[in-house]
PDB file of C-alpha atoms in Angstrom:
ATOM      1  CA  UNK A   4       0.871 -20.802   4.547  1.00 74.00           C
ATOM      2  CA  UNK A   5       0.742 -21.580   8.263  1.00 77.00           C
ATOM      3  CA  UNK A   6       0.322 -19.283  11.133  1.00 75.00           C
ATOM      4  CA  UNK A   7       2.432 -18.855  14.252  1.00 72.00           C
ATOM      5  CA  UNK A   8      -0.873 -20.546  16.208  1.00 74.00           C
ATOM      6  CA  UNK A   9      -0.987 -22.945  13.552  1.00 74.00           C
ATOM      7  CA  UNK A  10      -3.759 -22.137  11.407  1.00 81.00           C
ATOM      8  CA  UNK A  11      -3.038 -23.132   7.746  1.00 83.00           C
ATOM      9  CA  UNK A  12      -4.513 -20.244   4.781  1.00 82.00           C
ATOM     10  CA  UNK A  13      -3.688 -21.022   1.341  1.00 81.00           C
ATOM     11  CA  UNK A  14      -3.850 -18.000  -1.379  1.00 81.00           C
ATOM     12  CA  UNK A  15      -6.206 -18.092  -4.794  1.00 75.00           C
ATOM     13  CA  UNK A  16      -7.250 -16.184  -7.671  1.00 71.00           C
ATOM     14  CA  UNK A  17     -10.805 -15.206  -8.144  1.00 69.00           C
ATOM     15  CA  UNK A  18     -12.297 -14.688 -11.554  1.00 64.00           C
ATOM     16  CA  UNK A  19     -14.456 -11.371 -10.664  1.00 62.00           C
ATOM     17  CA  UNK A  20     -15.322 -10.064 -13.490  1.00 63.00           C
ATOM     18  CA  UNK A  21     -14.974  -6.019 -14.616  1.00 69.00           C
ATOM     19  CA  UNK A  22     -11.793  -6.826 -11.231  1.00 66.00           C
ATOM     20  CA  UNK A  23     -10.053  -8.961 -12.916  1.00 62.00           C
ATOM     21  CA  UNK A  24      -8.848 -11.905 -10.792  1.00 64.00           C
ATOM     22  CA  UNK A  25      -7.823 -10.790  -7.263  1.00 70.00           C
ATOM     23  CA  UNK A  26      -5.907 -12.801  -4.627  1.00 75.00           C
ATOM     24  CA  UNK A  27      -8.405 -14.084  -1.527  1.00 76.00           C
ATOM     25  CA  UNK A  28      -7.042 -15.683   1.298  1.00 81.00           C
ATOM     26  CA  UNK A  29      -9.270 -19.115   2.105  1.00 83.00           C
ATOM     27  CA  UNK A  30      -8.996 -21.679   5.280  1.00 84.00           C
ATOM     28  CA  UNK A  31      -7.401 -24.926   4.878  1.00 84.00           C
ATOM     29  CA  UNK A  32      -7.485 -27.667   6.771  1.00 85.00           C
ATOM     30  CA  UNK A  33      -5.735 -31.353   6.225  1.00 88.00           C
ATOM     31  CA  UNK A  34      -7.790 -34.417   6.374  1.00 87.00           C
ATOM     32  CA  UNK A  35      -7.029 -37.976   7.557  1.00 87.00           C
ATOM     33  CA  UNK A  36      -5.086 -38.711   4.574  1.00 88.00           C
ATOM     34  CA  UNK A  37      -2.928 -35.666   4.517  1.00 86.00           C
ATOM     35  CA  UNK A  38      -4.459 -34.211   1.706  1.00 89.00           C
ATOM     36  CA  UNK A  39      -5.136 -30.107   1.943  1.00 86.00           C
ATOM     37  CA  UNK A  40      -8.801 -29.340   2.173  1.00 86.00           C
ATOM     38  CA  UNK A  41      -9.356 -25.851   0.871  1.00 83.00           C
ATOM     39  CA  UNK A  42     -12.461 -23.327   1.901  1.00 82.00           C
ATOM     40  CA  UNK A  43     -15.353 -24.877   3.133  1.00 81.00           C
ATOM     41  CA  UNK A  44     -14.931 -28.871   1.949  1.00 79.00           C
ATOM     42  CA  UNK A  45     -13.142 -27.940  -1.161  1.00 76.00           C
ATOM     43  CA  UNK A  46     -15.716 -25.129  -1.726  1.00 81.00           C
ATOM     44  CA  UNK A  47     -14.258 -21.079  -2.189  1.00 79.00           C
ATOM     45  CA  UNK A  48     -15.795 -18.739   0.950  1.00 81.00           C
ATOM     46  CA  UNK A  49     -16.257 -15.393   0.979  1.00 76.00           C
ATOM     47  CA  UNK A  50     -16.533 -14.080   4.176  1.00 78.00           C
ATOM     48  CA  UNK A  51     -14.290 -15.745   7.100  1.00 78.00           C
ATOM     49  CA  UNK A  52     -12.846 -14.322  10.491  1.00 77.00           C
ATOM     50  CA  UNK A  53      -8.975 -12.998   9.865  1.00 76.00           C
ATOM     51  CA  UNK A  54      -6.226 -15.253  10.739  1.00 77.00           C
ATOM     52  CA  UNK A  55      -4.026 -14.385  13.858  1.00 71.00           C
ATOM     53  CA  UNK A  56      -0.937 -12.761  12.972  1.00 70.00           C
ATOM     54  CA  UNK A  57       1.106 -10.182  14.538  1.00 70.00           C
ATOM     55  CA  UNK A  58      -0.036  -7.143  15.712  1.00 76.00           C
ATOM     56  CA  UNK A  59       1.035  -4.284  13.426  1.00 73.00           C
ATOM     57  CA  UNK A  60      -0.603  -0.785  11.165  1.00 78.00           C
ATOM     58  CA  UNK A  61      -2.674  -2.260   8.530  1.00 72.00           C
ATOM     59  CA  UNK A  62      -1.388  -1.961   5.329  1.00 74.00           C
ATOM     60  CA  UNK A  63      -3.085  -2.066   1.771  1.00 76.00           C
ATOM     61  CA  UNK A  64      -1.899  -2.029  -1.642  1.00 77.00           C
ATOM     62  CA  UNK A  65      -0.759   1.981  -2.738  1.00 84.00           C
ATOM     63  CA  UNK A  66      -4.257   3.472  -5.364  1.00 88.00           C
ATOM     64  CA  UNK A  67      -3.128   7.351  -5.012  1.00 93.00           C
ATOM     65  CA  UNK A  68      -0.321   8.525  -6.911  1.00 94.00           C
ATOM     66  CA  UNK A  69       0.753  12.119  -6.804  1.00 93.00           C
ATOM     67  CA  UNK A  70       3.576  11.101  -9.393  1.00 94.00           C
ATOM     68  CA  UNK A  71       6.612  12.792  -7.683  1.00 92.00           C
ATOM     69  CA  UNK A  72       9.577  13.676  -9.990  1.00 91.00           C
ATOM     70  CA  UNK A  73       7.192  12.305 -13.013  1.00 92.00           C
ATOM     71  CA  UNK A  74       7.887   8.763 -11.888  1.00 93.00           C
ATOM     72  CA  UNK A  75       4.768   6.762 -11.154  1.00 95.00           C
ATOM     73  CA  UNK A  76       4.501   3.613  -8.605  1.00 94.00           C
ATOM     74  CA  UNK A  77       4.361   0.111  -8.864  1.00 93.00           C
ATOM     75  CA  UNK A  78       0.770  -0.126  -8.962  1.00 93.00           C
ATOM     76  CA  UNK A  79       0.343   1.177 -12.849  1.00 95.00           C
ATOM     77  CA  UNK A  80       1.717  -0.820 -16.195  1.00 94.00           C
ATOM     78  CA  UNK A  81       1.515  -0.527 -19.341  1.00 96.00           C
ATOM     79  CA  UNK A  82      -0.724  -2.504 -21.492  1.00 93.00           C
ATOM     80  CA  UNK A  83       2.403  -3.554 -23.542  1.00 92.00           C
ATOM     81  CA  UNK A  84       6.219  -3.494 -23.433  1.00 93.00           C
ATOM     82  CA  UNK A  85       7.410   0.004 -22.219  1.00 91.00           C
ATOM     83  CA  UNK A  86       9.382   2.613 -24.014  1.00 93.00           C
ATOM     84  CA  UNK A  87      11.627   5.391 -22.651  1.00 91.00           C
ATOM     85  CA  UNK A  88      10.301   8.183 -24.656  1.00 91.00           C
ATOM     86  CA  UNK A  89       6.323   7.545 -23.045  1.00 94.00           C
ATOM     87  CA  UNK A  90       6.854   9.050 -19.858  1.00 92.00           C
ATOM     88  CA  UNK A  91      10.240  10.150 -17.884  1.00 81.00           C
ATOM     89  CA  UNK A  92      11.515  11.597 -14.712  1.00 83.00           C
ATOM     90  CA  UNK A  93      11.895  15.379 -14.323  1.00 86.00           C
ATOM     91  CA  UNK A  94      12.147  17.996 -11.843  1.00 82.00           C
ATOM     92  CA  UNK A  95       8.474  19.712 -11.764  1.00 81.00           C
ATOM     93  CA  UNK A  96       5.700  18.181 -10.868  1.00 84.00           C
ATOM     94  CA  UNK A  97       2.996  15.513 -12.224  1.00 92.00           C
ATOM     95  CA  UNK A  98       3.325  12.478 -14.850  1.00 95.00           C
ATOM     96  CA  UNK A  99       4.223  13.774 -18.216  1.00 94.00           C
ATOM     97  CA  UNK A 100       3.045  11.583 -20.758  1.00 95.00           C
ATOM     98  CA  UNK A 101       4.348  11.601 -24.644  1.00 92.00           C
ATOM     99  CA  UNK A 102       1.048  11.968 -27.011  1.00 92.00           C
ATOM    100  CA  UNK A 103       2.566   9.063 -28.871  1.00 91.00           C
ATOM    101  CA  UNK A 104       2.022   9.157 -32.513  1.00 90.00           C
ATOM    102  CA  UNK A 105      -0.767   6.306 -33.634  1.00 89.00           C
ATOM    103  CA  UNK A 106      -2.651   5.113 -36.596  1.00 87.00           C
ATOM    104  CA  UNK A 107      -4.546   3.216 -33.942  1.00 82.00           C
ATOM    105  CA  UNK A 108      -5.864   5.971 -32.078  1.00 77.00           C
ATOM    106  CA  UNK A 109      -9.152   5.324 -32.866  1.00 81.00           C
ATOM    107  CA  UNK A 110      -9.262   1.889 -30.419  1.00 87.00           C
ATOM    108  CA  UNK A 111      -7.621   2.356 -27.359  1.00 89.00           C
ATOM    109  CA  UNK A 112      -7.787  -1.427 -27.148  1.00 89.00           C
ATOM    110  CA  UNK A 113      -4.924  -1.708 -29.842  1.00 89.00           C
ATOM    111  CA  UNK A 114      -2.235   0.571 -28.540  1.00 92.00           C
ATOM    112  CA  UNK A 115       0.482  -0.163 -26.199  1.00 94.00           C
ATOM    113  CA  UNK A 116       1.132   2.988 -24.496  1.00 95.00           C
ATOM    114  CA  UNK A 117      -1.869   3.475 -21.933  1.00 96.00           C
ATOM    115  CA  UNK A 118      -0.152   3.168 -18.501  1.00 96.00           C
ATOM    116  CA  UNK A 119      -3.240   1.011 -16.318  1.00 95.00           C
ATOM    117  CA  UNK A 120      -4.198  -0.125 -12.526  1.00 93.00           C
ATOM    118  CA  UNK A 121      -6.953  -2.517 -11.521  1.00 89.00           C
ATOM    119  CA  UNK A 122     -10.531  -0.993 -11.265  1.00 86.00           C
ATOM    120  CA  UNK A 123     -11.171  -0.158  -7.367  1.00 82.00           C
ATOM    121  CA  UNK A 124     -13.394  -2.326  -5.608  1.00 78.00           C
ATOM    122  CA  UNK A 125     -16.569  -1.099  -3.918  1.00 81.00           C
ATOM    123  CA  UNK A 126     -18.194   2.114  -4.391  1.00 87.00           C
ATOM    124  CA  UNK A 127     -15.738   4.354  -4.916  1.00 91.00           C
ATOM    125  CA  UNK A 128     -14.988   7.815  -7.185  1.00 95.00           C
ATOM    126  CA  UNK A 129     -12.021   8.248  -9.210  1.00 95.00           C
ATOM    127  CA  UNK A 130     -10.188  11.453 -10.236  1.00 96.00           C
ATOM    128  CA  UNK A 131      -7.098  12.985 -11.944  1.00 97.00           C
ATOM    129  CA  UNK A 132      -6.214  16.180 -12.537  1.00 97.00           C
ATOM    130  CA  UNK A 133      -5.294  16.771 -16.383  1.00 96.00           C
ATOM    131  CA  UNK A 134      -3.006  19.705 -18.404  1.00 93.00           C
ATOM    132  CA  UNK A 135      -2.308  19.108 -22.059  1.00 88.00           C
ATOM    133  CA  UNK A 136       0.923  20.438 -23.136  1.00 82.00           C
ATOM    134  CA  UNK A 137       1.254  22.675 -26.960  1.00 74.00           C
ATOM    135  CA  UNK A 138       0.165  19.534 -28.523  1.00 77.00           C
ATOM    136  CA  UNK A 139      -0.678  19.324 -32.067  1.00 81.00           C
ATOM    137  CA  UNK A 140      -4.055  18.849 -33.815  1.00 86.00           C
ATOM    138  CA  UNK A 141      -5.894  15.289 -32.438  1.00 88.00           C
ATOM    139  CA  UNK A 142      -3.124  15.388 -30.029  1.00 90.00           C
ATOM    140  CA  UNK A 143      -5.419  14.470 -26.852  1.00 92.00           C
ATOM    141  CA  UNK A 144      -5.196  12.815 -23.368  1.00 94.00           C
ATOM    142  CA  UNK A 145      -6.954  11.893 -20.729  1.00 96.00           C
ATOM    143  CA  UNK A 146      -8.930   8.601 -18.467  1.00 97.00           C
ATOM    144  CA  UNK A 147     -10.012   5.644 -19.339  1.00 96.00           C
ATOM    145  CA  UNK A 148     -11.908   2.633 -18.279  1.00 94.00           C
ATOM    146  CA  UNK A 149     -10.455   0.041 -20.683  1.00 93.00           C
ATOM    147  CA  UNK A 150     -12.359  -3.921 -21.420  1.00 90.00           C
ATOM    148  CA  UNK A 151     -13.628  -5.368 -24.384  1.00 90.00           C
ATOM    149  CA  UNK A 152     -15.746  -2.135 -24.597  1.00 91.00           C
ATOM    150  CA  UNK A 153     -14.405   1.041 -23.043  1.00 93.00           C
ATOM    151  CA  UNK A 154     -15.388   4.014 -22.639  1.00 93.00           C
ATOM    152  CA  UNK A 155     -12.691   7.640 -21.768  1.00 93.00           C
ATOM    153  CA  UNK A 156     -12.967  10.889 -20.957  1.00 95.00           C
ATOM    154  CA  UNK A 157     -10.142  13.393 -22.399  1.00 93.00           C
ATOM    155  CA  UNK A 158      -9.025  17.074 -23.360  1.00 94.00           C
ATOM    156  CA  UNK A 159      -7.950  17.001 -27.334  1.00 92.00           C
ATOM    157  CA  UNK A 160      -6.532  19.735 -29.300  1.00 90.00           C
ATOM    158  CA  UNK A 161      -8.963  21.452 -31.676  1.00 89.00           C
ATOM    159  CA  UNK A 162      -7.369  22.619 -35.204  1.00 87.00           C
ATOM    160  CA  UNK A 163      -7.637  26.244 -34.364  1.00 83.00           C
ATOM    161  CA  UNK A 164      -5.371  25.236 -31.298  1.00 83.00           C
ATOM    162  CA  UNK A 165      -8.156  25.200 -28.766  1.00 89.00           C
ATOM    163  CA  UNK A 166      -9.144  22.729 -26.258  1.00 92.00           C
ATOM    164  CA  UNK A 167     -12.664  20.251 -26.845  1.00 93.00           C
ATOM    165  CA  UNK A 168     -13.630  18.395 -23.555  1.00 94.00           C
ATOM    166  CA  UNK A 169     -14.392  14.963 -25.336  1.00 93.00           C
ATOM    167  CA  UNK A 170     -16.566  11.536 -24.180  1.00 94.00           C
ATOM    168  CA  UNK A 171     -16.012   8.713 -25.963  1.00 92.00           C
ATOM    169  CA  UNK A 172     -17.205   5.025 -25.858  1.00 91.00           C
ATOM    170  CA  UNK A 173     -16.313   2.099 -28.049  1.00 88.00           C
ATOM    171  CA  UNK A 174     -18.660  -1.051 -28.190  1.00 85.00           C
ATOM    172  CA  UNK A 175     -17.076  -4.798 -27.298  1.00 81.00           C
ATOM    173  CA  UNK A 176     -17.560  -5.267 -31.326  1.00 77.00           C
ATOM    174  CA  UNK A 177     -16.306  -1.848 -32.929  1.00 75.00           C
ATOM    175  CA  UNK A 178     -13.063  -1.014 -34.244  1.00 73.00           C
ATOM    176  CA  UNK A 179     -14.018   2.394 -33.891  1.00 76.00           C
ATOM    177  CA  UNK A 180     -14.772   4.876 -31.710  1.00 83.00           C
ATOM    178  CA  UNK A 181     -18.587   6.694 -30.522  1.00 85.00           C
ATOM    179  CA  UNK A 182     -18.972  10.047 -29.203  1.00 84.00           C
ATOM    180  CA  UNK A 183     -21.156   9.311 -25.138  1.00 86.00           C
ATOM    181  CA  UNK A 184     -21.226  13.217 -25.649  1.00 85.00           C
ATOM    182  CA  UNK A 185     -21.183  16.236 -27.381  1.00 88.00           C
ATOM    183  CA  UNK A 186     -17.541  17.260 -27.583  1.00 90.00           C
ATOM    184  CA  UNK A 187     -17.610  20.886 -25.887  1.00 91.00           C
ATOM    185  CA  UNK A 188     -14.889  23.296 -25.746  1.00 92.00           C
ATOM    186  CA  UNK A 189     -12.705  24.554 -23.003  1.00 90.00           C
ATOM    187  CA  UNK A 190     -11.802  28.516 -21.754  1.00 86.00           C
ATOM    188  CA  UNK A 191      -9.142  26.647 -19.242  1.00 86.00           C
ATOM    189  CA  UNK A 192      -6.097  24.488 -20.147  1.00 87.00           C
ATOM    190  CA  UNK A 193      -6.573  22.715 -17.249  1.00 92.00           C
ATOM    191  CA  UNK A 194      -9.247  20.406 -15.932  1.00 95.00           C
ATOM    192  CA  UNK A 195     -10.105  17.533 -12.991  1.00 97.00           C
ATOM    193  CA  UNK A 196     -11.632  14.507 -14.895  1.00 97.00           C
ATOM    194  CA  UNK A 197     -13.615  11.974 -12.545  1.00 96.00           C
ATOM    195  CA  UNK A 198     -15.109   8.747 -12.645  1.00 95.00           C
ATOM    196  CA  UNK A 199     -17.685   7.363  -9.881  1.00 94.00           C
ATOM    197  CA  UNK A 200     -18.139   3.752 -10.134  1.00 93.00           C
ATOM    198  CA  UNK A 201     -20.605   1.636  -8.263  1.00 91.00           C
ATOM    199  CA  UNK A 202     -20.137  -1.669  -6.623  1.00 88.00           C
ATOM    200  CA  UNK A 203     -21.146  -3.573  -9.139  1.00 88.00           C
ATOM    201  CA  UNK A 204     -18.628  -1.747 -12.065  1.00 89.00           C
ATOM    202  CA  UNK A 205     -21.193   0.803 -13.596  1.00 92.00           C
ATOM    203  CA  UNK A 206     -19.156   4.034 -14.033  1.00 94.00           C
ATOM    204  CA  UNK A 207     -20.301   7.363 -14.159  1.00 94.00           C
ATOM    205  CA  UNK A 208     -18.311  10.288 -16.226  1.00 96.00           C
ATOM    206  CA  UNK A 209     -17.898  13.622 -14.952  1.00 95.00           C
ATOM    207  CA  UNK A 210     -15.355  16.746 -15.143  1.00 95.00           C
ATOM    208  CA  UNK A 211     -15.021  20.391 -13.559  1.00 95.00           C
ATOM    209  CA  UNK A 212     -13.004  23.136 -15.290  1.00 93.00           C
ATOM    210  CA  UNK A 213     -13.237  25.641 -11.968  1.00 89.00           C
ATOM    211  CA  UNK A 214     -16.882  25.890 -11.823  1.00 89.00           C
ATOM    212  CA  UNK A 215     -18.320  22.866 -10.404  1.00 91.00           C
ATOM    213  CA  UNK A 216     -18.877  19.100 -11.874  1.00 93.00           C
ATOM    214  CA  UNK A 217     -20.417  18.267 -15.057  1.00 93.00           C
ATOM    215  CA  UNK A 218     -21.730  14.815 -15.451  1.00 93.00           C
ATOM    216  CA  UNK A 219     -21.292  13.554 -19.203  1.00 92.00           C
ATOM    217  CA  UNK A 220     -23.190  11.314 -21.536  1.00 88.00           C
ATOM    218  CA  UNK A 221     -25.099   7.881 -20.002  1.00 89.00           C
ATOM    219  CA  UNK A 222     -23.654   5.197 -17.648  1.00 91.00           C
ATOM    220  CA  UNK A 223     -21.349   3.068 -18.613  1.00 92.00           C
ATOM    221  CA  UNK A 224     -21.413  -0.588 -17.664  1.00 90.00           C
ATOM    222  CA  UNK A 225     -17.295  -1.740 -16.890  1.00 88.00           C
ATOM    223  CA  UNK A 226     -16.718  -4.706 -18.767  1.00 88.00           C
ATOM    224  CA  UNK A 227     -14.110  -7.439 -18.897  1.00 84.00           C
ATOM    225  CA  UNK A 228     -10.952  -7.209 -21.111  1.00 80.00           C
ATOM    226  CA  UNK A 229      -9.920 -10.832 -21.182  1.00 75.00           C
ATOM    227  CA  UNK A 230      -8.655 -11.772 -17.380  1.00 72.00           C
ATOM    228  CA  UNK A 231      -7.193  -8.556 -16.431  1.00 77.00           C
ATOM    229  CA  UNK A 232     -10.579  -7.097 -15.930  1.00 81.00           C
ATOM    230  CA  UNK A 233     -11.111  -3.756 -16.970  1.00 86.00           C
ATOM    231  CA  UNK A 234      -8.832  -1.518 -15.819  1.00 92.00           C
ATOM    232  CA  UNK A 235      -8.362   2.226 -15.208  1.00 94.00           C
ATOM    233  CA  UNK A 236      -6.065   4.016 -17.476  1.00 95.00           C
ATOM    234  CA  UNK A 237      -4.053   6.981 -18.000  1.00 97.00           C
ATOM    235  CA  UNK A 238      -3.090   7.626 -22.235  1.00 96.00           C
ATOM    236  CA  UNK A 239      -1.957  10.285 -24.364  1.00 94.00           C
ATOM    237  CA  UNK A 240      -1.740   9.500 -28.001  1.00 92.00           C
ATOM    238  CA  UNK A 241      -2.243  11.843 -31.168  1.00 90.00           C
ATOM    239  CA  UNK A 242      -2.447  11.076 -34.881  1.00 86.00           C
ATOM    240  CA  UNK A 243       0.048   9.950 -37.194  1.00 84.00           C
ATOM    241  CA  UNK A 244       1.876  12.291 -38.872  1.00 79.00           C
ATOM    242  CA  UNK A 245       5.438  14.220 -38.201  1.00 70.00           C
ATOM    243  CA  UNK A 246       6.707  16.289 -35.755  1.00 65.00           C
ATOM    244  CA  UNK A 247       6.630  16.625 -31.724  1.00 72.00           C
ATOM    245  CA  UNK A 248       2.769  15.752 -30.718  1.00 80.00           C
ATOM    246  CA  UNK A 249       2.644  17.473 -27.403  1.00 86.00           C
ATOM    247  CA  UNK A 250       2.362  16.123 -24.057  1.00 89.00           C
ATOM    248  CA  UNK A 251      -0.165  15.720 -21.350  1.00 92.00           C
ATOM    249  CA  UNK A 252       0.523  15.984 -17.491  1.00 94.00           C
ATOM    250  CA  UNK A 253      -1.381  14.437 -14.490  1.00 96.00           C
ATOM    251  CA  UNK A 254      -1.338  15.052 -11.080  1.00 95.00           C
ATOM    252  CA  UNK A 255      -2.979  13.846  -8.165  1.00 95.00           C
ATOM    253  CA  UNK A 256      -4.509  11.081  -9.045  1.00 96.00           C
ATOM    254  CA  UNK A 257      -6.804   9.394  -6.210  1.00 94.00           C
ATOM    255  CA  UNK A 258      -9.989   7.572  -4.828  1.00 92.00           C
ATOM    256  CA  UNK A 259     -12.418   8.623  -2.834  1.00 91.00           C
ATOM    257  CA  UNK A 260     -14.473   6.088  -0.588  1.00 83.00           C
ATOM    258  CA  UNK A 261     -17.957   7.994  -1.713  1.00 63.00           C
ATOM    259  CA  UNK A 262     -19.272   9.507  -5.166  1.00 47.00           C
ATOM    260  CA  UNK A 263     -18.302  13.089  -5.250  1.00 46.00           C
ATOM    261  CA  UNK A 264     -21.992  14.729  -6.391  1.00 42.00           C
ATOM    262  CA  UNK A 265     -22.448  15.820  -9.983  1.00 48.00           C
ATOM    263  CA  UNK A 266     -25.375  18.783 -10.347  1.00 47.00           C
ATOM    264  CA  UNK A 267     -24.735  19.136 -14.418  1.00 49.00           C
ATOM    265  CA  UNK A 268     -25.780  16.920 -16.684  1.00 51.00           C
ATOM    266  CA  UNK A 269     -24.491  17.549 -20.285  1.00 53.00           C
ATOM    267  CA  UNK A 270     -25.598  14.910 -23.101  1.00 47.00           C
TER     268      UNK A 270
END
């Protein structure tokens, strides 16, 4: 690409781990020959002054979604092809996701329905507000960070019909998943699930039913799921078997440019 003052930028993918591959624009420059030289000599930079372009409000990629009508933007996909009957439009409020029934609930790694956005750079804390639907037993939803291991937080219907505030982890070689935590049950049907991750992709699981946050089980280092990264997710799944599973509905889900303190440790 050239500039109005005729600078020339050219636009790459960089492989960056637990990020995936984001786009960074480089310098370019042509040499005697007319061949492009790219970076510095043919070598990537990463730090370089901003090209001149127009003056006008800085503008970055949309993170937040507050899910109006149920509809959520064009910054989440699914980790497969889409169906209707996952999520749909309505008139109240928040993302209403279908607990999909799944033999494969066990590995979040193997289902298609977990609706995903790239992990956010830098140090920054991440947080949705969850409320399952009547949702049958195992029916559960919730947050995860997905890669070759993962590791979610989630609300999941107890047999009795109660609510269990569960922490899960799967290692990049299980098919299966751990408990991070003791599951622990809930007096609220709703609940604000958060994740604080660090600059360098170690996350931090924490949650706060209306009396202040609760950090749960160890750290958990993000790790990469082929080249997409490992990316934040949003799923609701149950266990196979017949009938309507129940639903559960998020709202407000944002970032926060610094880790929100967590004062309770549960293990």
């Amino acid at each position: 690409m050239r500039t109005g003052d005729g600078e020339d930028r050219f636009l790459r993918f960089q492989q960056a781990g637990a990020y995936g591959r984001p786009v960074r624009l480089q310098p370019m420059r042509w040499d005697a020959d007319g061949r492009p030289v790219m970076g510095d000599d043919g070598a990537p930079v990463r730090v370089h002054r901003e090209p001149a372009l127009p003056e006008g409000p800085a503008v970055r990629p949309a993170v937040d979604d507050a899910f109006p009508g149920g509809v959520f933007g064009p910054q989440w996909q699914w980790t497969a092809n889409p169906r209707a009957e996952w999520a749909g439009s309505h008139d109240g409020e928040g993302l209403r996701l279908a607990c999909v029934r799944t033999d494969l609930a066990e590995d979040l790694r193997s289902v298609p329905h977990v609706l995903t956005q790239r992990l956010p750079a830098g140090a920054r804390t991440v947080e949705v507000r969850l409320r399952p639907g009547a949702g049958a037993p195992g029916a559960r939803a919730g947050l995860v960070v997905l890669g070759d291991a993962y590791a979610w937080i989630d609300l999941e219907r107890a047999d009795g019909g109660g609510l269990l505030l569960v922490h899960r982890f799967a290692p990049g070689n299980a098919d299966r998943e751990r408990d991070a935590a003791r599951p622990r049950p809930l007096a609220r049907d709703e609940v604000l699930l958060r994740i604080a991750v660090t600059a360098d992709g170690r996350c931090r699981f924490s949650y706060d039913a209306g009396t202040g946050p609760v950090r749960l089980g160890p750290e958990f280092a993000a790790t990469p799921w082929r080249w997409v990264g490992a990316p934040l997710g949003l799923f609701a799944a149950a266990p196979e078997s017949e009938g309507h599973a129940g639903t559960g509905v998020f709202t407000d889900f944002r970032t926060l440019a610094t880790a929100a303190a967590v004062t309770t440790t549960a293990r």
